[in-house]
Amino acid sequence: MELNGKRIVLGVTGGIAAYKAAELVRLLGKQGAEVQVAMTAAATHFVGATTFQALSGRPVYLDQWDARMPNAMAHIDLSRQADLVLIAPASADFMARIANGMADDLLSTMVLARDCPLLLAPAMNRQMWENPATQRNVARLRDDGIGLLGPASGEQACGEVGAGRMLEPEEIVEAVIAAFVPKSLRGQSVLMTAGPTFEAIDAVRGITNLSSGKMGYALARAAQQAGAQVTLISGPVGISAPYGVDRIQVRSALEMHAAVMARAAAADIFIGVAAVADYRVAEIAEHKLKKDVDGPPTIELVENPDILAAVAALADGPFCVGFAAESQHLEAYAQAKRKKKNIPLIVANLIQEGFGGDSNRLVLFDEQGMHPLAPASKAQLATQLIHHIVTLKGQGACIAST
Ligand code: C5P
């Protein structure tokens, strides 16, 4: 419930993507938001107001002259009750009107009268999106501090392919959640690793581990929500990339090492969450090993590079954060690892408590000592961890010379 108690006015304008706004109301409600829907006249040609009323549990506002408003000021009433105004879908015409400060119907008047953030999820034919007039309006809206979500590219309702599709409701909800997060990492670039690595033995087999990637992905999401530009170098996992995060998929430790080192110097923060295999197979068999032909194999292993230590060793490198999954002696092992890798912060968790699940128990170790975090969901822990990183980095924390 990441939108608990948040009051969101959802404006629906005229476009076929209006049918997706119905799902959006449901998803926002599931996150605890109170959703008030207002529609333009054109929107009602695509979806009936009753659908939105049933899903939001509130009567839908349709025009300025709503007889239910004793003071005839529906626009003021709507804008006063909003913590955020979201227009999804936002048609080309609606964007043009608000880019020019027009106030000739309920939604545009409410947008002009609001005192809270405004997000638009454009949806239109690709030619309309690419049209210089629309692009002019987009630039103007951005200048005015209005958030634009998408549009996505792909197949459109009109049969054409290109930019102009409304983002999926799930992505819009992610952006709405992010809008309420303080931008403590604005302007910072965060490079991360997550998930396991897979060290091939032959064409179909390999050595890997049980890391689910959930903690790393939660952290990437929290950093993105805090305003960072996030690049996530991920081993093989079964989860999709968080909204707004640039994910690069790799398989082996060597691939992960190369992907990280190519980007590390330009990053402000590096967080190594991946469970990188310590060893790889010295010689990978090109074909599948056959039991009858090859017999039991003897697998020679060679050591993988320590990615985190390599980044920490860069002159003028990023602020480095490591993870330590331990099964015993948490404090002693974690602090020793922090010093050995020469990093200001290490995040320790007992393997028994965190692997694979949605919650975890983390203990942070830095130069000041130990900071246990209360057991919580990985999403909540990720937010707390970002907060700690921002604080430490702000203090110019580094590893004490030992
Ligand atoms: O040494 P150990 O594997 O326990 O350290 C864990 C930390 O180091 C994690 O942050 C992990 O992502 C990172 N690591 C790495 N490259 C390796 C091994 C670990 O970046 N080869």
Tab-separated table of C-alpha atoms and ligand atoms in Angstrom:
chain	number	residue	atom	x	y	z
A	1	MET	CA	0.000	0.000	0.000
A	2	GLU	CA	2.458	2.617	-1.168
A	3	LEU	CA	-0.190	5.303	-1.803
A	4	ASN	CA	-2.019	5.030	1.497
A	5	GLY	CA	-4.242	8.072	2.079
A	6	LYS	CA	-3.032	9.881	-1.050
A	7	ARG	CA	-5.784	11.740	-2.867
A	8	ILE	CA	-5.447	11.475	-6.601
A	9	VAL	CA	-7.626	13.180	-9.164
A	10	LEU	CA	-7.574	11.111	-12.332
A	11	GLY	CA	-8.546	13.078	-15.416
A	12	VAL	CA	-9.582	10.967	-18.392
A	13	THR	CA	-9.543	12.630	-21.807
A	14	GLY	CA	-10.828	11.421	-25.171
A	15	GLY	CA	-8.801	8.574	-26.644
A	16	ILE	CA	-9.143	4.842	-27.035
A	17	ALA	CA	-6.603	4.343	-24.221
A	18	ALA	CA	-9.361	5.581	-21.879
A	19	TYR	CA	-10.340	1.934	-21.437
A	20	LYS	CA	-6.978	1.352	-19.724
A	21	ALA	CA	-7.759	4.142	-17.247
A	22	ALA	CA	-10.368	1.824	-15.706
A	23	GLU	CA	-7.618	-0.613	-14.724
A	24	LEU	CA	-5.564	2.324	-13.505
A	25	VAL	CA	-8.306	3.292	-11.030
A	26	ARG	CA	-8.326	-0.258	-9.689
A	27	LEU	CA	-4.528	-0.424	-9.313
A	28	LEU	CA	-4.310	2.999	-7.628
A	29	GLY	CA	-7.047	1.930	-5.218
A	30	LYS	CA	-5.148	-1.283	-4.456
A	31	GLN	CA	-2.180	0.845	-3.371
A	32	GLY	CA	-4.419	2.678	-0.894
A	33	ALA	CA	-5.081	5.846	-2.931
A	34	GLU	CA	-8.424	7.654	-2.897
A	35	VAL	CA	-9.211	8.198	-6.549
A	36	GLN	CA	-11.596	10.860	-7.838
A	37	VAL	CA	-12.274	10.561	-11.548
A	38	ALA	CA	-13.126	13.496	-13.800
A	39	MET	CA	-13.777	13.015	-17.514
A	40	THR	CA	-13.922	15.241	-20.551
A	41	ALA	CA	-16.992	14.986	-22.741
A	42	ALA	CA	-14.920	13.220	-25.433
A	43	ALA	CA	-13.735	10.578	-22.947
A	44	THR	CA	-17.328	9.492	-22.287
A	45	HIS	CA	-17.551	8.357	-25.931
A	46	PHE	CA	-14.920	5.703	-25.163
A	47	VAL	CA	-15.863	4.559	-21.641
A	48	GLY	CA	-18.973	5.212	-19.582
A	49	ALA	CA	-18.780	7.181	-16.358
A	50	THR	CA	-20.526	4.307	-14.549
A	51	THR	CA	-17.442	2.127	-15.007
A	52	PHE	CA	-15.260	4.681	-13.224
A	53	GLN	CA	-17.876	5.324	-10.568
A	54	ALA	CA	-18.083	1.616	-9.762
A	55	LEU	CA	-14.302	1.179	-9.652
A	56	SER	CA	-13.531	4.329	-7.643
A	57	GLY	CA	-16.587	4.185	-5.403
A	58	ARG	CA	-17.214	7.881	-6.107
A	59	PRO	CA	-19.448	9.808	-8.498
A	60	VAL	CA	-17.534	10.967	-11.564
A	61	TYR	CA	-17.208	14.667	-12.383
A	62	LEU	CA	-18.220	15.391	-15.951
A	63	ASP	CA	-18.604	19.130	-16.365
A	64	GLN	CA	-18.215	22.487	-14.727
A	65	TRP	CA	-21.910	22.938	-14.280
A	66	ASP	CA	-22.471	19.893	-12.126
A	67	ALA	CA	-25.669	20.519	-10.179
A	68	ARG	CA	-24.223	18.630	-7.197
A	69	MET	CA	-21.817	21.502	-6.552
A	70	PRO	CA	-23.739	24.104	-4.559
A	71	ASN	CA	-21.049	26.747	-5.181
A	72	ALA	CA	-20.750	25.902	-8.915
A	73	MET	CA	-16.995	25.575	-8.445
A	74	ALA	CA	-16.298	21.947	-9.271
A	75	HIS	CA	-12.835	22.813	-10.547
A	76	ILE	CA	-11.782	24.423	-7.258
A	77	ASP	CA	-13.326	21.655	-5.235
A	78	LEU	CA	-11.499	19.024	-7.285
A	79	SER	CA	-8.104	20.714	-7.200
A	80	ARG	CA	-8.323	21.368	-3.450
A	81	GLN	CA	-8.858	17.714	-2.688
A	82	ALA	CA	-5.872	16.520	-4.732
A	83	ASP	CA	-2.378	15.551	-3.602
A	84	LEU	CA	-1.636	14.842	-7.254
A	85	VAL	CA	-3.460	15.259	-10.543
A	86	LEU	CA	-2.943	12.558	-13.140
A	87	ILE	CA	-4.290	12.856	-16.675
A	88	ALA	CA	-4.381	9.434	-18.352
A	89	PRO	CA	-4.833	9.256	-21.217
A	90	ALA	CA	-3.813	12.803	-22.118
A	91	SER	CA	-4.907	13.544	-25.700
A	92	ALA	CA	-2.947	15.807	-28.070
A	93	ASP	CA	-5.739	18.350	-27.851
A	94	PHE	CA	-5.760	18.370	-24.060
A	95	MET	CA	-2.000	18.805	-23.914
A	96	ALA	CA	-2.222	21.685	-26.389
A	97	ARG	CA	-4.871	23.364	-24.285
A	98	ILE	CA	-3.008	23.161	-20.997
A	99	ALA	CA	0.312	24.088	-22.621
A	100	ASN	CA	-1.469	27.326	-23.517
A	101	GLY	CA	-3.115	27.825	-20.145
A	102	MET	CA	-6.612	27.403	-21.483
A	103	ALA	CA	-9.448	26.769	-19.081
A	104	ASP	CA	-12.525	26.021	-21.141
A	105	ASP	CA	-13.813	22.856	-19.499
A	106	LEU	CA	-13.774	21.254	-16.071
A	107	LEU	CA	-10.484	19.352	-16.433
A	108	SER	CA	-8.438	22.171	-17.954
A	109	THR	CA	-9.818	24.664	-15.415
A	110	MET	CA	-8.997	22.305	-12.582
A	111	VAL	CA	-5.435	21.842	-13.926
A	112	LEU	CA	-4.969	25.608	-13.996
A	113	ALA	CA	-6.364	26.025	-10.484
A	114	ARG	CA	-4.336	23.213	-8.895
A	115	ASP	CA	-1.634	23.565	-6.262
A	116	CYS	CA	-0.103	20.075	-6.533
A	117	PRO	CA	2.027	18.062	-8.991
A	118	LEU	CA	0.559	17.189	-12.377
A	119	LEU	CA	1.449	14.064	-14.360
A	120	LEU	CA	0.345	13.436	-17.943
A	121	ALA	CA	0.328	10.083	-19.710
A	122	PRO	CA	0.063	11.011	-23.405
A	123	ALA	CA	-1.759	8.682	-25.784
A	124	MET	CA	-2.189	9.402	-29.457
A	125	ASN	CA	-1.427	8.306	-33.000
A	126	ARG	CA	2.312	8.414	-33.755
A	127	GLN	CA	1.949	11.148	-36.395
A	128	MET	CA	0.101	13.312	-33.906
A	129	TRP	CA	2.848	12.714	-31.323
A	130	GLU	CA	5.643	13.483	-33.792
A	131	ASN	CA	3.927	16.576	-35.133
A	132	PRO	CA	6.049	19.674	-34.381
A	133	ALA	CA	3.052	21.343	-32.783
A	134	THR	CA	2.701	18.522	-30.266
A	135	GLN	CA	6.442	18.480	-29.636
A	136	ARG	CA	6.354	22.227	-29.018
A	137	ASN	CA	3.611	21.688	-26.472
A	138	VAL	CA	5.546	18.848	-24.828
A	139	ALA	CA	8.612	21.082	-24.400
A	140	ARG	CA	6.457	23.818	-22.938
A	141	LEU	CA	4.734	21.470	-20.513
A	142	ARG	CA	8.117	20.147	-19.345
A	143	ASP	CA	9.338	23.716	-18.836
A	144	ASP	CA	6.295	24.321	-16.674
A	145	GLY	CA	7.394	21.447	-14.411
A	146	ILE	CA	4.695	19.048	-15.566
A	147	GLY	CA	5.703	15.360	-15.520
A	148	LEU	CA	5.268	13.428	-18.761
A	149	LEU	CA	4.978	9.661	-18.476
A	150	GLY	CA	5.906	8.033	-21.767
A	151	PRO	CA	4.496	7.613	-24.298
A	152	ALA	CA	5.661	4.094	-25.140
A	153	SER	CA	6.422	2.854	-28.623
A	154	GLY	CA	4.756	-0.079	-30.250
A	155	GLU	CA	1.644	-1.170	-32.079
A	156	GLN	CA	-1.145	1.372	-31.868
A	157	ALA	CA	-4.921	1.024	-31.840
A	158	CYS	CA	-4.975	2.583	-35.340
A	159	GLY	CA	-2.741	-0.226	-36.635
A	160	GLU	CA	0.368	1.941	-37.019
A	161	VAL	CA	3.607	1.302	-35.147
A	162	GLY	CA	5.555	4.049	-33.371
A	163	ALA	CA	5.683	6.342	-30.331
A	164	GLY	CA	2.382	7.474	-28.871
A	165	ARG	CA	1.002	4.507	-26.949
A	166	MET	CA	-0.042	5.189	-23.390
A	167	LEU	CA	2.166	3.498	-20.778
A	168	GLU	CA	0.659	0.404	-19.207
A	169	PRO	CA	-1.397	1.084	-16.047
A	170	GLU	CA	1.210	-0.724	-13.893
A	171	GLU	CA	3.950	1.620	-15.162
A	172	ILE	CA	1.800	4.684	-14.531
A	173	VAL	CA	1.168	3.542	-10.952
A	174	GLU	CA	4.951	3.167	-10.464
A	175	ALA	CA	5.454	6.734	-11.680
A	176	VAL	CA	2.701	8.001	-9.353
A	177	ILE	CA	4.343	6.261	-6.370
A	178	ALA	CA	7.704	7.773	-7.385
A	179	ALA	CA	6.165	11.266	-7.550
A	180	PHE	CA	5.693	11.182	-3.773
A	181	VAL	CA	9.275	10.110	-2.986
A	182	PRO	CA	11.715	12.905	-2.012
A	183	LYS	CA	14.327	13.311	-4.753
A	184	SER	CA	17.377	12.769	-2.549
A	185	LEU	CA	19.384	11.281	-5.456
A	186	ARG	CA	18.414	13.785	-8.155
A	187	GLY	CA	21.218	14.242	-10.655
A	188	GLN	CA	23.143	11.195	-9.396
A	189	SER	CA	23.911	8.132	-11.467
A	190	VAL	CA	23.706	4.810	-9.692
A	191	LEU	CA	25.288	1.665	-11.092
A	192	MET	CA	24.221	-1.635	-9.559
A	193	THR	CA	24.575	-5.384	-9.862
A	194	ALA	CA	21.875	-7.861	-8.837
A	195	GLY	CA	20.892	-11.500	-9.070
A	196	PRO	CA	23.096	-14.567	-9.402
A	197	THR	CA	25.697	-15.290	-12.043
A	198	PHE	CA	25.687	-18.429	-14.165
A	199	GLU	CA	29.032	-20.061	-14.853
A	200	ALA	CA	28.712	-22.428	-17.779
A	201	ILE	CA	30.090	-25.977	-17.609
A	202	ASP	CA	28.983	-27.017	-21.076
A	203	ALA	CA	26.377	-25.928	-23.638
A	204	VAL	CA	23.453	-26.542	-21.259
A	205	ARG	CA	24.793	-26.837	-17.722
A	206	GLY	CA	26.311	-24.440	-15.274
A	207	ILE	CA	27.044	-23.395	-11.705
A	208	THR	CA	24.751	-20.805	-10.172
A	209	ASN	CA	23.161	-19.916	-6.810
A	210	LEU	CA	19.779	-19.187	-5.243
A	211	SER	CA	19.876	-15.374	-5.326
A	212	SER	CA	16.419	-14.214	-6.473
A	213	GLY	CA	17.509	-10.681	-7.365
A	214	LYS	CA	14.589	-9.246	-5.350
A	215	MET	CA	16.708	-7.158	-2.947
A	216	GLY	CA	18.788	-5.667	-5.768
A	217	TYR	CA	15.728	-4.925	-7.889
A	218	ALA	CA	13.970	-3.306	-4.905
A	219	LEU	CA	17.027	-1.137	-4.390
A	220	ALA	CA	17.189	-0.169	-8.067
A	221	ARG	CA	13.524	0.837	-7.885
A	222	ALA	CA	14.064	2.886	-4.706
A	223	ALA	CA	17.079	4.682	-6.227
A	224	GLN	CA	15.090	5.461	-9.392
A	225	GLN	CA	12.197	6.771	-7.309
A	226	ALA	CA	14.657	8.979	-5.404
A	227	GLY	CA	15.548	10.649	-8.694
A	228	ALA	CA	18.722	8.774	-9.677
A	229	GLN	CA	19.529	7.597	-13.145
A	230	VAL	CA	19.897	3.862	-12.498
A	231	THR	CA	21.750	1.233	-14.533
A	232	LEU	CA	21.228	-2.287	-13.286
A	233	ILE	CA	23.602	-4.994	-14.447
A	234	SER	CA	21.597	-8.101	-13.768
A	235	GLY	CA	22.360	-11.805	-13.734
A	236	PRO	CA	19.620	-14.234	-14.820
A	237	VAL	CA	16.463	-13.636	-12.746
A	238	GLY	CA	12.749	-14.072	-13.349
A	239	ILE	CA	11.652	-10.513	-12.553
A	240	SER	CA	11.049	-7.591	-14.871
A	241	ALA	CA	13.088	-4.394	-14.787
A	242	PRO	CA	11.719	-1.698	-12.462
A	243	TYR	CA	10.063	1.245	-14.239
A	244	GLY	CA	12.592	3.804	-15.442
A	245	VAL	CA	15.631	1.609	-14.734
A	246	ASP	CA	18.085	0.817	-17.513
A	247	ARG	CA	18.691	-2.917	-17.166
A	248	ILE	CA	21.540	-4.748	-18.853
A	249	GLN	CA	21.262	-8.512	-18.692
A	250	VAL	CA	24.396	-10.625	-18.334
A	251	ARG	CA	25.055	-14.234	-17.443
A	252	SER	CA	28.546	-14.890	-16.150
A	253	ALA	CA	30.733	-13.066	-13.628
A	254	LEU	CA	33.119	-12.098	-16.424
A	255	GLU	CA	30.267	-10.535	-18.430
A	256	MET	CA	29.065	-8.731	-15.297
A	257	HIS	CA	32.593	-7.506	-14.598
A	258	ALA	CA	32.986	-6.143	-18.149
A	259	ALA	CA	29.565	-4.442	-18.090
A	260	VAL	CA	30.316	-2.802	-14.731
A	261	MET	CA	33.875	-1.693	-15.520
A	262	ALA	CA	32.720	-0.058	-18.764
A	263	ARG	CA	30.420	2.214	-16.747
A	264	ALA	CA	31.921	2.478	-13.256
A	265	ALA	CA	34.078	5.559	-13.747
A	266	ALA	CA	31.057	7.618	-14.798
A	267	ALA	CA	28.881	6.516	-11.860
A	268	ASP	CA	28.395	8.473	-8.625
A	269	ILE	CA	27.347	5.432	-6.610
A	270	PHE	CA	28.019	1.718	-7.121
A	271	ILE	CA	25.998	-0.884	-5.234
A	272	GLY	CA	27.041	-4.516	-5.606
A	273	VAL	CA	24.095	-6.675	-4.642
A	274	ALA	CA	24.756	-9.558	-7.030
A	275	ALA	CA	25.719	-12.951	-5.666
A	276	VAL	CA	28.717	-13.264	-7.950
A	277	ALA	CA	30.192	-16.745	-8.266
A	278	ASP	CA	33.638	-16.854	-6.699
A	279	TYR	CA	34.827	-19.339	-9.319
A	280	ARG	CA	34.166	-20.148	-12.963
A	281	VAL	CA	34.875	-23.226	-15.004
A	282	ALA	CA	38.360	-23.096	-16.513
A	283	GLU	CA	37.343	-24.641	-19.820
A	284	ILE	CA	33.731	-24.615	-20.933
A	285	ALA	CA	32.826	-27.642	-23.079
A	286	GLU	CA	31.451	-26.398	-26.391
A	287	HIS	CA	28.938	-29.254	-26.680
A	288	LYS	CA	26.792	-30.991	-24.117
A	289	LEU	CA	28.916	-33.448	-22.129
A	290	LYS	CA	27.699	-37.002	-22.747
A	291	LYS	CA	27.611	-39.393	-19.814
A	292	ASP	CA	28.313	-42.448	-21.989
A	293	VAL	CA	31.080	-40.821	-24.042
A	294	ASP	CA	32.811	-38.419	-21.624
A	295	GLY	CA	32.257	-40.197	-18.297
A	296	PRO	CA	32.196	-38.287	-14.992
A	297	PRO	CA	33.813	-34.891	-15.629
A	298	THR	CA	36.517	-33.315	-13.524
A	299	ILE	CA	35.722	-29.628	-13.425
A	300	GLU	CA	38.633	-27.284	-12.859
A	301	LEU	CA	37.680	-23.912	-11.414
A	302	VAL	CA	39.461	-20.581	-11.624
A	303	GLU	CA	38.799	-17.491	-9.539
A	304	ASN	CA	36.499	-14.747	-10.830
A	305	PRO	CA	37.413	-11.079	-10.525
A	306	ASP	CA	35.979	-9.324	-7.472
A	307	ILE	CA	33.827	-6.698	-9.189
A	308	LEU	CA	33.136	-4.620	-6.100
A	309	ALA	CA	36.786	-4.532	-5.044
A	310	ALA	CA	37.782	-3.548	-8.604
A	311	VAL	CA	35.340	-0.614	-8.601
A	312	ALA	CA	36.426	0.422	-5.095
A	313	ALA	CA	40.047	0.461	-6.297
A	314	LEU	CA	39.340	3.010	-9.045
A	315	ALA	CA	40.920	6.406	-8.465
A	316	ASP	CA	38.046	8.921	-8.228
A	317	GLY	CA	35.614	6.021	-8.453
A	318	PRO	CA	32.010	6.001	-7.230
A	319	PHE	CA	30.837	5.740	-3.626
A	320	CYS	CA	30.775	1.952	-3.134
A	321	VAL	CA	28.275	-0.155	-1.228
A	322	GLY	CA	28.589	-3.916	-0.827
A	323	PHE	CA	26.381	-6.708	0.425
A	324	ALA	CA	27.454	-9.563	2.633
A	325	ALA	CA	25.290	-12.654	2.845
A	326	GLU	CA	26.509	-14.613	5.823
A	327	SER	CA	25.247	-17.660	7.663
A	328	GLN	CA	27.039	-16.899	10.959
A	329	HIS	CA	29.232	-14.309	12.772
A	330	LEU	CA	27.481	-11.506	10.900
A	331	GLU	CA	29.250	-8.531	12.470
A	332	ALA	CA	32.818	-9.867	12.454
A	333	TYR	CA	32.598	-11.172	8.881
A	334	ALA	CA	30.819	-8.100	7.511
A	335	GLN	CA	33.214	-5.573	9.029
A	336	ALA	CA	36.219	-7.607	7.880
A	337	LYS	CA	34.756	-7.721	4.356
A	338	ARG	CA	34.130	-3.980	4.365
A	339	LYS	CA	37.737	-3.254	5.250
A	340	LYS	CA	39.156	-5.841	2.853
A	341	LYS	CA	37.175	-4.451	-0.079
A	342	ASN	CA	37.919	-0.907	1.038
A	343	ILE	CA	34.334	0.384	0.943
A	344	PRO	CA	32.499	2.820	3.218
A	345	LEU	CA	29.332	0.736	3.674
A	346	ILE	CA	28.435	-2.928	3.704
A	347	VAL	CA	24.943	-4.312	4.109
A	348	ALA	CA	24.790	-7.639	5.862
A	349	ASN	CA	21.995	-10.144	5.994
A	350	LEU	CA	21.745	-13.617	7.430
A	351	ILE	CA	21.141	-15.971	4.527
A	352	GLN	CA	18.562	-17.883	6.569
A	353	GLU	CA	16.332	-14.785	6.738
A	354	GLY	CA	16.403	-13.127	3.358
A	355	PHE	CA	17.043	-15.491	0.469
A	356	GLY	CA	14.245	-15.654	-2.070
A	357	GLY	CA	11.543	-14.038	0.079
A	358	ASP	CA	9.885	-10.613	-0.049
A	359	SER	CA	11.093	-9.486	3.371
A	360	ASN	CA	14.488	-9.350	4.967
A	361	ARG	CA	16.511	-8.269	7.970
A	362	LEU	CA	19.480	-6.042	7.220
A	363	VAL	CA	22.310	-4.727	9.341
A	364	LEU	CA	24.367	-1.843	7.967
A	365	PHE	CA	28.047	-1.528	8.830
A	366	ASP	CA	30.014	1.636	8.252
A	367	GLU	CA	32.901	3.470	9.876
A	368	GLN	CA	30.611	4.513	12.752
A	369	GLY	CA	29.695	0.915	13.517
A	370	MET	CA	26.573	-1.147	13.218
A	371	HIS	CA	23.042	0.021	12.287
A	372	PRO	CA	20.450	-2.749	12.449
A	373	LEU	CA	17.247	-2.063	10.471
A	374	ALA	CA	13.965	-3.487	11.738
A	375	PRO	CA	12.726	-6.500	9.725
A	376	ALA	CA	10.605	-5.216	6.850
A	377	SER	CA	9.706	-5.766	3.216
A	378	LYS	CA	12.564	-5.511	0.742
A	379	ALA	CA	10.890	-2.387	-0.720
A	380	GLN	CA	10.840	-0.648	2.676
A	381	LEU	CA	14.401	-1.707	3.485
A	382	ALA	CA	15.547	-0.421	0.101
A	383	THR	CA	14.137	3.035	0.890
A	384	GLN	CA	15.897	3.088	4.288
A	385	LEU	CA	19.139	1.955	2.732
A	386	ILE	CA	19.006	4.705	0.099
A	387	HIS	CA	18.480	7.191	2.929
A	388	HIS	CA	21.575	5.867	4.741
A	389	ILE	CA	23.657	6.011	1.555
A	390	VAL	CA	22.603	9.617	0.900
A	391	THR	CA	23.514	10.598	4.471
A	392	LEU	CA	26.892	8.848	4.442
A	393	LYS	CA	27.808	10.162	1.014
A	394	GLY	CA	26.799	13.656	2.091
A	395	GLN	CA	29.185	13.360	5.025
A	396	GLY	CA	31.960	12.409	2.633
A	397	ALA	CA	32.287	9.016	4.325
A	398	CYS	CA	35.140	6.811	3.283
A	399	ILE	CA	36.950	3.818	4.616
A	400	ALA	CA	39.358	4.675	7.434
A	401	SER	CA	42.960	4.072	6.500
A	402	THR	CA	43.946	0.856	8.211
B	1	C5P	O1	33.273	-11.566	-0.924
B	1	C5P	P1	31.811	-11.717	-0.964
B	1	C5P	O2	31.315	-12.432	-2.177
B	1	C5P	O3	31.184	-12.274	0.253
B	1	C5P	O4	31.315	-10.190	-1.034
B	1	C5P	C1	30.030	-9.868	-1.337
B	1	C5P	C2	29.993	-8.504	-1.973
B	1	C5P	O5	30.977	-8.404	-2.991
B	1	C5P	C3	28.694	-8.245	-2.673
B	1	C5P	O6	28.458	-6.860	-2.668
B	1	C5P	C4	28.955	-8.761	-4.078
B	1	C5P	O7	28.084	-8.183	-5.025
B	1	C5P	C5	30.386	-8.366	-4.281
B	1	C5P	N1	31.165	-9.266	-5.143
B	1	C5P	C6	31.609	-8.851	-6.372
B	1	C5P	N2	32.366	-9.676	-7.159
B	1	C5P	C7	32.707	-10.906	-6.730
B	1	C5P	C8	32.272	-11.344	-5.469
B	1	C5P	C9	31.500	-10.515	-4.705
B	1	C5P	O8	31.286	-7.726	-6.769
B	1	C5P	N3	33.437	-11.684	-7.508
